Amino acid sequence: MTQKELQEYRKIMRNAESIEYQIQKLQSQINKVTAIVNDMPRGGKSTDKSELICKLIDLQEQYKTEYSTAAEKLKTIETAIAQLSAPQEQAVLRYKYILGLNENKICQKMHFEKTKIYEIHKTALKNLQKNKNAE
């Protein structure tokens, strides 16, 4: 497994979070449209509730697909990380690529200097690649 493959999970999760945010905004819009609908005709452009609901359904399907992809990617990454023999390597990779922590946060959690974290990270990536090539 490469560093690029590890980074894909966070990218997928950011996309899923973005879609989730869009869903929340659309649901809010739908609620507003429902609250202001009445018998009185209004001037200007009106928002069709059914149009908003269709967009919402599309976004929800997109979210399911994205989240499913993220779950599969996570499973692959976890399997690869679990094959590493050093618990410190496993921890650094989980913190960085699954939880999305930066080096400073990882240093705090593991009680190491930044240089040690970089060293562990570099070794872990090499070992992941070695494991991948051995398969």
Coordinates of N, CA, C and O in Angstrom, one line a residue:
M1 N 0.9 -1.2 0.0 CA 0.0 0.0 0.0 C 0.9 1.2 0.0 O 1.9 1.3 0.7
T2 N 0.5 2.2 -0.8 CA 1.3 3.4 -0.9 C 0.7 4.6 -0.1 O -0.4 4.5 0.3
Q3 N 1.5 5.6 0.1 CA 1.1 6.8 0.8 C -0.1 7.4 0.1 O -1.1 7.8 0.7
K4 N -0.1 7.4 -1.2 CA -1.2 7.9 -2.0 C -2.5 7.1 -1.7 O -3.6 7.7 -1.6
E5 N -2.4 5.8 -1.7 CA -3.6 5.0 -1.4 C -4.1 5.3 0.0 O -5.3 5.3 0.2
L6 N -3.2 5.5 1.0 CA -3.6 5.8 2.3 C -4.4 7.2 2.4 O -5.4 7.3 3.1
Q7 N -3.9 8.1 1.6 CA -4.5 9.5 1.6 C -5.9 9.5 0.9 O -6.7 10.4 1.2
E8 N -6.2 8.5 0.1 CA -7.4 8.5 -0.6 C -8.6 8.4 0.4 O -9.7 8.9 0.1
Y9 N -8.4 7.7 1.5 CA -9.5 7.5 2.5 C -10.0 8.9 3.0 O -11.1 9.2 3.0
R10 N -9.0 9.7 3.4 CA -9.4 11.1 3.9 C -10.0 11.9 2.9 O -11.0 12.7 3.1
K11 N -9.6 11.8 1.6 CA -10.2 12.5 0.5 C -11.6 12.1 0.3 O -12.5 12.9 0.2
I12 N -11.9 10.8 0.3 CA -13.2 10.3 0.2 C -14.1 10.7 1.3 O -15.3 11.2 1.1
M13 N -13.6 10.7 2.6 CA -14.3 11.2 3.7 C -14.7 12.7 3.6 O -15.7 13.1 4.0
R14 N -13.7 13.5 3.1 CA -14.0 14.9 3.0 C -15.1 15.1 2.0 O -16.0 16.0 2.2
N15 N -15.1 14.3 0.9 CA -16.2 14.4 -0.1 C -17.5 14.0 0.5 O -18.5 14.7 0.3
A16 N -17.5 13.0 1.3 CA -18.8 12.5 2.0 C -19.3 13.6 2.9 O -20.4 13.9 3.0
E17 N -18.3 14.2 3.7 CA -18.7 15.3 4.6 C -19.3 16.5 3.9 O -20.2 17.1 4.3
S18 N -18.7 16.8 2.7 CA -19.2 17.9 1.9 C -20.6 17.6 1.4 O -21.5 18.5 1.5
I19 N -20.9 16.4 1.0 CA -22.2 16.0 0.5 C -23.2 16.1 1.7 O -24.3 16.5 1.5
E20 N -22.7 15.6 2.9 CA -23.6 15.6 4.1 C -24.0 17.1 4.4 O -25.1 17.4 4.7
Y21 N -23.0 18.0 4.3 CA -23.3 19.4 4.5 C -24.3 19.9 3.5 O -25.3 20.7 3.9
Q22 N -24.2 19.6 2.2 CA -25.1 20.0 1.2 C -26.5 19.5 1.5 O -27.5 20.1 1.3
I23 N -26.6 18.2 2.0 CA -27.9 17.6 2.3 C -28.5 18.4 3.5 O -29.7 18.7 3.4
Q24 N -27.8 18.8 4.5 CA -28.3 19.5 5.6 C -28.8 20.9 5.1 O -29.9 21.3 5.5
K25 N -28.1 21.6 4.2 CA -28.5 22.9 3.7 C -29.8 22.7 2.9 O -30.7 23.5 3.0
L26 N -29.9 21.7 2.1 CA -31.1 21.4 1.3 C -32.3 21.1 2.1 O -33.4 21.6 1.9
Q27 N -32.1 20.3 3.2 CA -33.2 20.0 4.1 C -33.7 21.3 4.8 O -34.9 21.4 4.9
S28 N -32.7 22.1 5.1 CA -33.1 23.4 5.7 C -34.0 24.2 4.7 O -35.0 24.8 5.1
Q29 N -33.5 24.3 3.5 CA -34.3 25.0 2.4 C -35.7 24.4 2.3 O -36.7 25.2 2.2
I30 N -35.8 23.1 2.3 CA -37.1 22.5 2.1 C -38.0 22.8 3.3 O -39.2 23.1 3.1
N31 N -37.4 22.8 4.5 CA -38.2 23.2 5.7 C -38.7 24.7 5.6 O -39.8 25.0 6.0
K32 N -37.8 25.5 5.1 CA -38.2 27.0 4.9 C -39.3 27.1 3.9 O -40.2 27.9 4.1
V33 N -39.2 26.4 2.8 CA -40.2 26.4 1.7 C -41.5 26.0 2.3 O -42.6 26.6 2.1
T34 N -41.5 24.9 3.1 CA -42.7 24.3 3.7 C -43.4 25.4 4.6 O -44.6 25.5 4.7
A35 N -42.5 26.1 5.4 CA -43.0 27.0 6.4 C -43.7 28.2 5.7 O -44.6 28.8 6.3
I36 N -43.2 28.6 4.5 CA -43.8 29.9 4.0 C -44.8 29.7 2.9 O -45.4 30.6 2.4
V37 N -45.1 28.4 2.6 CA -46.1 28.1 1.6 C -47.5 28.5 2.1 O -47.8 28.1 3.2
N38 N -48.3 29.3 1.3 CA -49.6 29.5 1.7 C -50.4 29.8 0.4 O -49.9 29.7 -0.7
D39 N -51.7 30.2 0.5 CA -52.6 30.4 -0.6 C -52.3 31.6 -1.4 O -52.7 31.8 -2.6
M40 N -51.6 32.6 -0.8 CA -51.4 33.9 -1.5 C -50.4 33.8 -2.6 O -49.3 33.3 -2.3
P41 N -50.7 34.3 -3.8 CA -49.7 34.3 -4.8 C -48.6 35.3 -4.5 O -48.8 36.3 -3.8
R42 N -47.4 34.9 -4.9 CA -46.3 35.8 -4.6 C -45.6 36.1 -6.0 O -45.5 35.3 -6.9
G43 N -44.9 37.2 -6.0 CA -44.2 37.6 -7.2 C -42.8 37.1 -7.1 O -42.3 36.6 -6.0
G44 N -42.0 37.1 -8.1 CA -40.6 36.7 -8.1 C -40.5 35.2 -8.4 O -41.5 34.5 -8.6
K45 N -39.3 34.7 -8.3 CA -39.0 33.3 -8.6 C -39.4 32.5 -7.3 O -38.9 32.7 -6.2
S46 N -40.2 31.5 -7.5 CA -40.5 30.6 -6.4 C -39.7 29.3 -6.5 O -39.4 28.9 -7.6
T47 N -39.4 28.7 -5.4 CA -38.7 27.5 -5.4 C -39.7 26.3 -5.3 O -40.5 26.3 -4.4
D48 N -39.6 25.4 -6.2 CA -40.5 24.3 -6.3 C -40.0 23.2 -5.3 O -38.8 22.8 -5.4
K49 N -40.8 22.9 -4.3 CA -40.4 22.0 -3.3 C -40.1 20.6 -3.8 O -39.1 20.0 -3.4
S50 N -40.8 20.2 -4.9 CA -40.5 18.8 -5.4 C -39.1 18.8 -6.1 O -38.4 17.8 -6.0
E51 N -38.7 19.9 -6.7 CA -37.4 20.0 -7.3 C -36.3 19.9 -6.2 O -35.3 19.2 -6.4
L52 N -36.6 20.5 -5.0 CA -35.6 20.5 -3.9 C -35.5 19.0 -3.4 O -34.5 18.5 -3.0
I53 N -36.7 18.4 -3.3 CA -36.7 17.0 -2.8 C -36.0 16.1 -3.7 O -35.2 15.2 -3.3
C54 N -36.1 16.3 -5.0 CA -35.4 15.4 -6.0 C -33.9 15.6 -5.9 O -33.1 14.7 -5.9
K55 N -33.4 16.9 -5.7 CA -32.0 17.2 -5.4 C -31.6 16.5 -4.2 O -30.5 15.9 -4.1
L56 N -32.4 16.5 -3.1 CA -32.1 15.9 -1.9 C -31.9 14.4 -2.0 O -30.9 13.8 -1.5
I57 N -32.8 13.8 -2.7 CA -32.7 12.3 -3.0 C -31.4 12.0 -3.7 O -30.7 11.0 -3.4
D58 N -31.1 12.8 -4.7 CA -29.8 12.6 -5.5 C -28.6 12.7 -4.6 O -27.7 11.9 -4.7
L59 N -28.6 13.7 -3.8 CA -27.5 13.9 -2.8 C -27.4 12.8 -1.8 O -26.3 12.3 -1.5
Q60 N -28.5 12.3 -1.4 CA -28.5 11.2 -0.4 C -27.9 9.9 -1.0 O -27.2 9.2 -0.4
E61 N -28.3 9.7 -2.3 CA -27.7 8.5 -3.0 C -26.2 8.7 -3.2 O -25.4 7.7 -3.1
Q62 N -25.8 9.9 -3.6 CA -24.4 10.2 -3.7 C -23.6 10.0 -2.4 O -22.5 9.4 -2.4
Y63 N -24.2 10.4 -1.3 CA -23.6 10.2 0.0 C -23.5 8.7 0.3 O -22.4 8.3 0.8
K64 N -24.5 7.9 0.1 CA -24.4 6.5 0.3 C -23.3 5.9 -0.4 O -22.6 5.0 0.1
T65 N -23.2 6.2 -1.7 CA -22.1 5.7 -2.6 C -20.8 6.1 -2.0 O -19.9 5.2 -1.9
E66 N -20.6 7.3 -1.7 CA -19.3 7.9 -1.2 C -19.0 7.2 0.1 O -17.8 6.8 0.3
Y67 N -19.9 7.1 1.0 CA -19.7 6.5 2.3 C -19.3 5.0 2.2 O -18.5 4.5 2.9
S68 N -20.0 4.3 1.3 CA -19.7 2.9 1.0 C -18.3 2.7 0.5 O -17.6 1.8 0.9
T69 N -17.9 3.6 -0.4 CA -16.5 3.6 -0.9 C -15.5 3.8 0.2 O -14.5 3.1 0.3
A70 N -15.8 4.8 1.1 CA -15.0 5.1 2.2 C -14.8 3.8 3.1 O -13.8 3.5 3.6
A71 N -15.9 3.2 3.3 CA -15.9 2.0 4.2 C -15.1 0.9 3.6 O -14.3 0.2 4.4
E72 N -15.2 0.7 2.3 CA -14.3 -0.3 1.7 C -12.9 0.0 1.7 O -12.0 -0.8 2.0
K73 N -12.6 1.3 1.5 CA -11.2 1.8 1.6 C -10.6 1.6 3.0 O -9.5 1.2 3.2
L74 N -11.4 2.0 4.0 CA -11.0 1.8 5.4 C -10.7 0.4 5.7 O -9.7 0.1 6.4
K75 N -11.5 -0.5 5.2 CA -11.3 -1.9 5.5 C -9.9 -2.4 4.9 O -9.2 -3.1 5.5
T76 N -9.7 -1.9 3.7 CA -8.4 -2.2 3.0 C -7.2 -1.7 3.8 O -6.2 -2.3 4.0
I77 N -7.3 -0.4 4.2 CA -6.3 0.3 4.9 C -6.0 -0.4 6.3 O -4.9 -0.7 6.6
E78 N -7.1 -0.7 7.0 CA -7.0 -1.4 8.3 C -6.3 -2.8 8.1 O -5.5 -3.1 9.0
T79 N -6.6 -3.5 7.1 CA -6.0 -4.8 6.9 C -4.5 -4.6 6.6 O -3.7 -5.4 7.2
A80 N -4.1 -3.6 5.8 CA -2.7 -3.4 5.5 C -2.0 -3.0 6.8 O -0.9 -3.4 7.1
I81 N -2.6 -2.1 7.6 CA -2.0 -1.6 8.8 C -1.8 -2.7 9.8 O -0.8 -2.8 10.5
A82 N -2.8 -3.6 9.9 CA -2.7 -4.7 10.9 C -1.6 -5.6 10.6 O -1.1 -6.3 11.5
Q83 N -1.2 -5.7 9.3 CA -0.1 -6.6 9.0 C 1.3 -6.0 9.4 O 2.3 -6.8 9.4
L84 N 1.4 -4.8 9.8 CA 2.6 -4.2 10.3 C 2.9 -4.8 11.7 O 2.0 -4.9 12.5
S85 N 4.1 -5.2 12.0 CA 4.5 -5.8 13.2 C 4.7 -4.8 14.4 O 4.4 -5.2 15.5
A86 N 5.0 -3.6 14.1 CA 5.3 -2.6 15.1 C 4.1 -1.8 15.5 O 3.5 -1.1 14.6
P87 N 3.6 -1.9 16.7 CA 2.4 -1.1 17.1 C 2.6 0.4 16.9 O 1.6 1.0 16.6
Q88 N 3.8 0.9 17.1 CA 4.0 2.3 16.9 C 3.7 2.7 15.4 O 3.2 3.8 15.2
E89 N 4.2 1.9 14.5 CA 3.9 2.1 13.1 C 2.4 2.1 12.8 O 1.9 3.0 12.1
Q90 N 1.7 1.1 13.4 CA 0.3 1.0 13.2 C -0.4 2.3 13.7 O -1.3 2.9 13.1
A91 N 0.0 2.7 14.9 CA -0.6 3.9 15.6 C -0.4 5.2 14.7 O -1.3 5.9 14.5
V92 N 0.8 5.4 14.3 CA 1.1 6.6 13.5 C 0.3 6.6 12.2 O -0.3 7.6 11.9
L93 N 0.2 5.5 11.5 CA -0.6 5.4 10.3 C -2.1 5.6 10.6 O -2.8 6.3 9.8
R94 N -2.6 5.0 11.6 CA -4.0 5.2 12.0 C -4.3 6.7 12.3 O -5.3 7.3 11.8
Y95 N -3.5 7.3 13.1 CA -3.7 8.7 13.5 C -3.6 9.6 12.3 O -4.5 10.5 12.1
K96 N -2.7 9.3 11.4 CA -2.5 10.2 10.3 C -3.5 10.0 9.2 O -4.1 11.0 8.7
Y97 N -3.7 8.8 8.8 CA -4.5 8.5 7.6 C -6.0 8.2 7.9 O -6.8 8.4 7.0
I98 N -6.3 7.7 9.0 CA -7.7 7.4 9.3 C -8.3 8.5 10.1 O -9.4 8.9 9.8
L99 N -7.6 8.9 11.2 CA -8.2 10.0 12.0 C -7.9 11.4 11.5 O -8.5 12.4 11.9
G100 N -6.9 11.5 10.6 CA -6.5 12.8 10.0 C -5.8 13.7 10.9 O -5.9 14.9 10.7
L101 N -5.1 13.2 11.9 CA -4.4 14.1 12.8 C -3.1 14.6 12.2 O -2.5 13.8 11.4
N102 N -2.7 15.8 12.5 CA -1.4 16.3 12.0 C -0.3 15.8 12.9 O -0.5 15.2 14.0
E103 N 1.0 16.1 12.5 CA 2.1 15.5 13.2 C 2.2 16.0 14.7 O 2.6 15.3 15.6
N104 N 1.8 17.3 14.9 CA 1.8 17.8 16.3 C 0.9 17.0 17.2 O 1.2 16.7 18.3
K105 N -0.3 16.8 16.7 CA -1.3 16.0 17.5 C -0.8 14.6 17.7 O -1.0 14.0 18.8
I106 N -0.2 14.0 16.7 CA 0.4 12.6 16.9 C 1.5 12.6 17.9 O 1.5 11.7 18.7
C107 N 2.3 13.6 17.9 CA 3.4 13.8 18.9 C 2.8 13.8 20.3 O 3.3 13.1 21.2
Q108 N 1.8 14.6 20.5 CA 1.2 14.7 21.8 C 0.6 13.4 22.2 O 0.8 12.9 23.4
K109 N -0.1 12.7 21.3 CA -0.7 11.4 21.7 C 0.3 10.3 22.0 O 0.0 9.5 22.9
M110 N 1.4 10.3 21.2 CA 2.3 9.2 21.4 C 3.5 9.6 22.3 O 4.4 8.8 22.6
H111 N 3.6 10.9 22.7 CA 4.6 11.4 23.6 C 6.0 11.2 22.9 O 7.0 10.7 23.6
F112 N 6.1 11.5 21.7 CA 7.4 11.5 20.9 C 7.7 12.9 20.3 O 6.8 13.7 20.1
E113 N 9.0 13.1 20.0 CA 9.4 14.3 19.2 C 8.9 14.1 17.8 O 8.7 13.0 17.3
K114 N 8.8 15.2 17.1 CA 8.4 15.2 15.7 C 9.4 14.3 14.8 O 8.9 13.6 14.0
T115 N 10.6 14.4 15.1 CA 11.6 13.6 14.3 C 11.4 12.1 14.4 O 11.5 11.4 13.5
K116 N 11.0 11.7 15.6 CA 10.7 10.3 15.9 C 9.4 9.9 15.1 O 9.4 8.8 14.5
I117 N 8.4 10.7 15.1 CA 7.2 10.4 14.4 C 7.5 10.3 12.9 O 7.0 9.4 12.2
Y118 N 8.3 11.2 12.4 CA 8.7 11.2 10.9 C 9.4 9.9 10.6 O 9.1 9.2 9.6
E119 N 10.3 9.5 11.5 CA 11.0 8.2 11.3 C 10.1 7.0 11.3 O 10.2 6.1 10.5
I120 N 9.2 7.0 12.3 CA 8.3 5.9 12.4 C 7.4 5.8 11.2 O 7.1 4.8 10.6
H121 N 6.9 7.0 10.7 CA 6.0 7.1 9.5 C 6.8 6.6 8.3 O 6.2 5.8 7.5
K122 N 8.0 7.0 8.1 CA 8.8 6.6 7.0 C 9.0 5.1 7.0 O 8.8 4.4 5.9
T123 N 9.3 4.6 8.1 CA 9.5 3.1 8.2 C 8.2 2.4 8.0 O 8.2 1.3 7.3
A124 N 7.2 2.9 8.5 CA 5.8 2.2 8.3 C 5.5 2.2 6.8 O 5.0 1.1 6.3
L125 N 5.7 3.3 6.1 CA 5.4 3.3 4.7 C 6.2 2.3 3.9 O 5.7 1.6 3.0
K126 N 7.5 2.2 4.3 CA 8.4 1.2 3.6 C 7.9 -0.2 3.9 O 7.9 -1.0 3.0
N127 N 7.5 -0.5 5.2 CA 7.1 -1.8 5.5 C 5.7 -2.2 4.8 O 5.5 -3.3 4.4
L128 N 4.9 -1.2 4.7 CA 3.6 -1.4 4.0 C 3.9 -1.8 2.5 O 3.3 -2.7 2.0
Q129 N 4.8 -1.1 1.9 CA 5.2 -1.3 0.5 C 5.8 -2.7 0.4 O 5.5 -3.5 -0.5
K130 N 6.7 -3.1 1.4 CA 7.3 -4.4 1.4 C 6.2 -5.5 1.5 O 6.3 -6.5 0.7
N131 N 5.2 -5.3 2.4 CA 4.2 -6.3 2.5 C 3.4 -6.4 1.2 O 2.9 -7.5 0.9
K132 N 3.1 -5.3 0.6 CA 2.4 -5.3 -0.7 C 3.1 -6.0 -1.8 O 2.5 -6.8 -2.5
N133 N 4.4 -5.8 -1.8 CA 5.2 -6.5 -2.8 C 5.4 -8.0 -2.6 O 5.5 -8.8 -3.5
A134 N 5.3 -8.4 -1.3 CA 5.4 -9.8 -0.9 C 4.1 -10.6 -1.3 O 4.2 -11.8 -1.4
E135 N 3.0 -9.9 -1.5 CA 1.8 -10.6 -1.8 C 1.7 -11.2 -3.2 O 2.2 -10.9 -4.1

